[in-house]
Amino acid sequence: MKFELDSLLDEYARYENDLADPAVYSDTSRLKDLMKKKKRLERVVTLYREYKTANKDLTESKSIIETESDPEMLELAREEMHALLPRIEQLEEDIKIALLPKDENDDKNIILEVRAGAGGEEAALFARELFDAYVIFAKASGFSVETLDESESESGGYKEVVAKISGDGAYSRFKYESGTHRVQRVPETESKGRVHTSTITVAILPEVEDVEVEIREEDLEITVARASGAGGQHVNKTNSAVRMVHLPSGVVVECQDGRSQIQNKQKALMILKSRVYALELAKQQAEIGANRLAQVGTGDRSEKIRTYNFPQDRITDHRIGANFSNIPVRMAGDLADIVESLAVADQTEKLQRAAEGSVS
């Protein structure tokens, strides 16, 4: 591992030297590539440099203990050694995690899609609440949010809402949210106090560039109509709503939130590219038998990845068997520890697989 890490230090130094050359800034494509490669190595390089410094300090402390006779110096050296040993151990674990193969989509922007599943109006209301929680969480994490399309229910909930969340690492932060979310609570319209169960589905799609997925114009079927809101009332009197079908895959996108047909076509194409890419990615993962913590599913109650039990004030993530309390705070956007728990579980699983592979 030491040889591999030293090689990464050399590679990182080469990227730093290249980026110090003013000539590289005239080539946008090369500049972007170099910055991406440098950033990919940044965490492991930082950890390894700290690890080397800690080991050097440990060697010096051990040397003092072996050669020094002054009691005060010996005591200081022993204290430093006892502090360094657990730190070095932790750095070793952190480096192992940093060396794990990274999801190539982790740094990308995302397309977030939230849809009401089983449960009618109650599902639509929860879809809005969870979407609002995601928006607050995204903004608190330094990301920007743009709503691309929305379809409201009669009660003011969301039948469907689609948004773009932009910022470095958006996909890595949200990717574990994909799947069916189940809510158990007493609806406001329930006169007898009975708990209802409903579901929504969440899809997290990495935004893709043209070079990553090819959408040919002849493969698209595009129709336009007048945009309408909840209850069927017209939002405008022009044919601005766009329905786009990708014929080879059957992916369908409808977009009416923009004020013009051009805006809606652009938004629809962005969403369509991400859906087609996600479809191809799912096929690849299925072929290689890749395990995923998140799957969208059909929205059936039995497919849930997470349950929000309001009467018991408990959120359960079924993939990792973890419970989280204080639902009102979570629905106000405080999702960090849930997201981090899933990331840790994923990293632990990958470390175990890597260890098993090295043993075999």
mmCIF file with all atom_site columns, C-alpha atoms in Angstrom, residues 352-360:
data_model
loop_
_atom_site.group_PDB
_atom_site.id
_atom_site.type_symbol
_atom_site.label_atom_id
_atom_site.label_alt_id
_atom_site.label_comp_id
_atom_site.label_asym_id
_atom_site.label_entity_id
_atom_site.label_seq_id
_atom_site.pdbx_PDB_ins_code
_atom_site.Cartn_x
_atom_site.Cartn_y
_atom_site.Cartn_z
_atom_site.occupancy
_atom_site.B_iso_or_equiv
_atom_site.pdbx_formal_charge
_atom_site.auth_seq_id
_atom_site.auth_comp_id
_atom_site.auth_asym_id
_atom_site.auth_atom_id
_atom_site.pdbx_PDB_model_num
ATOM 1 C CA . GLN A 1 352 ? -15.472 -5.870  3.829  1.00 0.00 ? 352 GLN A CA 1
ATOM 2 C CA . ARG A 1 353 ? -15.711 -6.906  0.189  1.00 0.00 ? 353 ARG A CA 1
ATOM 3 C CA . ALA A 1 354 ? -12.235 -5.508  -0.475 1.00 0.00 ? 354 ALA A CA 1
ATOM 4 C CA . ALA A 1 355 ? -10.825 -7.412  2.527  1.00 0.00 ? 355 ALA A CA 1
ATOM 5 C CA . GLU A 1 356 ? -12.491 -10.632 1.398  1.00 0.00 ? 356 GLU A CA 1
ATOM 6 C CA . GLY A 1 357 ? -11.078 -10.136 -2.081 1.00 0.00 ? 357 GLY A CA 1
ATOM 7 C CA . SER A 1 358 ? -7.543  -9.609  -0.764 1.00 0.00 ? 358 SER A CA 1
ATOM 8 C CA . VAL A 1 359 ? -7.790  -12.743 1.384  1.00 0.00 ? 359 VAL A CA 1
ATOM 9 C CA . SER A 1 360 ? -9.005  -14.917 -1.472 1.00 0.00 ? 360 SER A CA 1
#
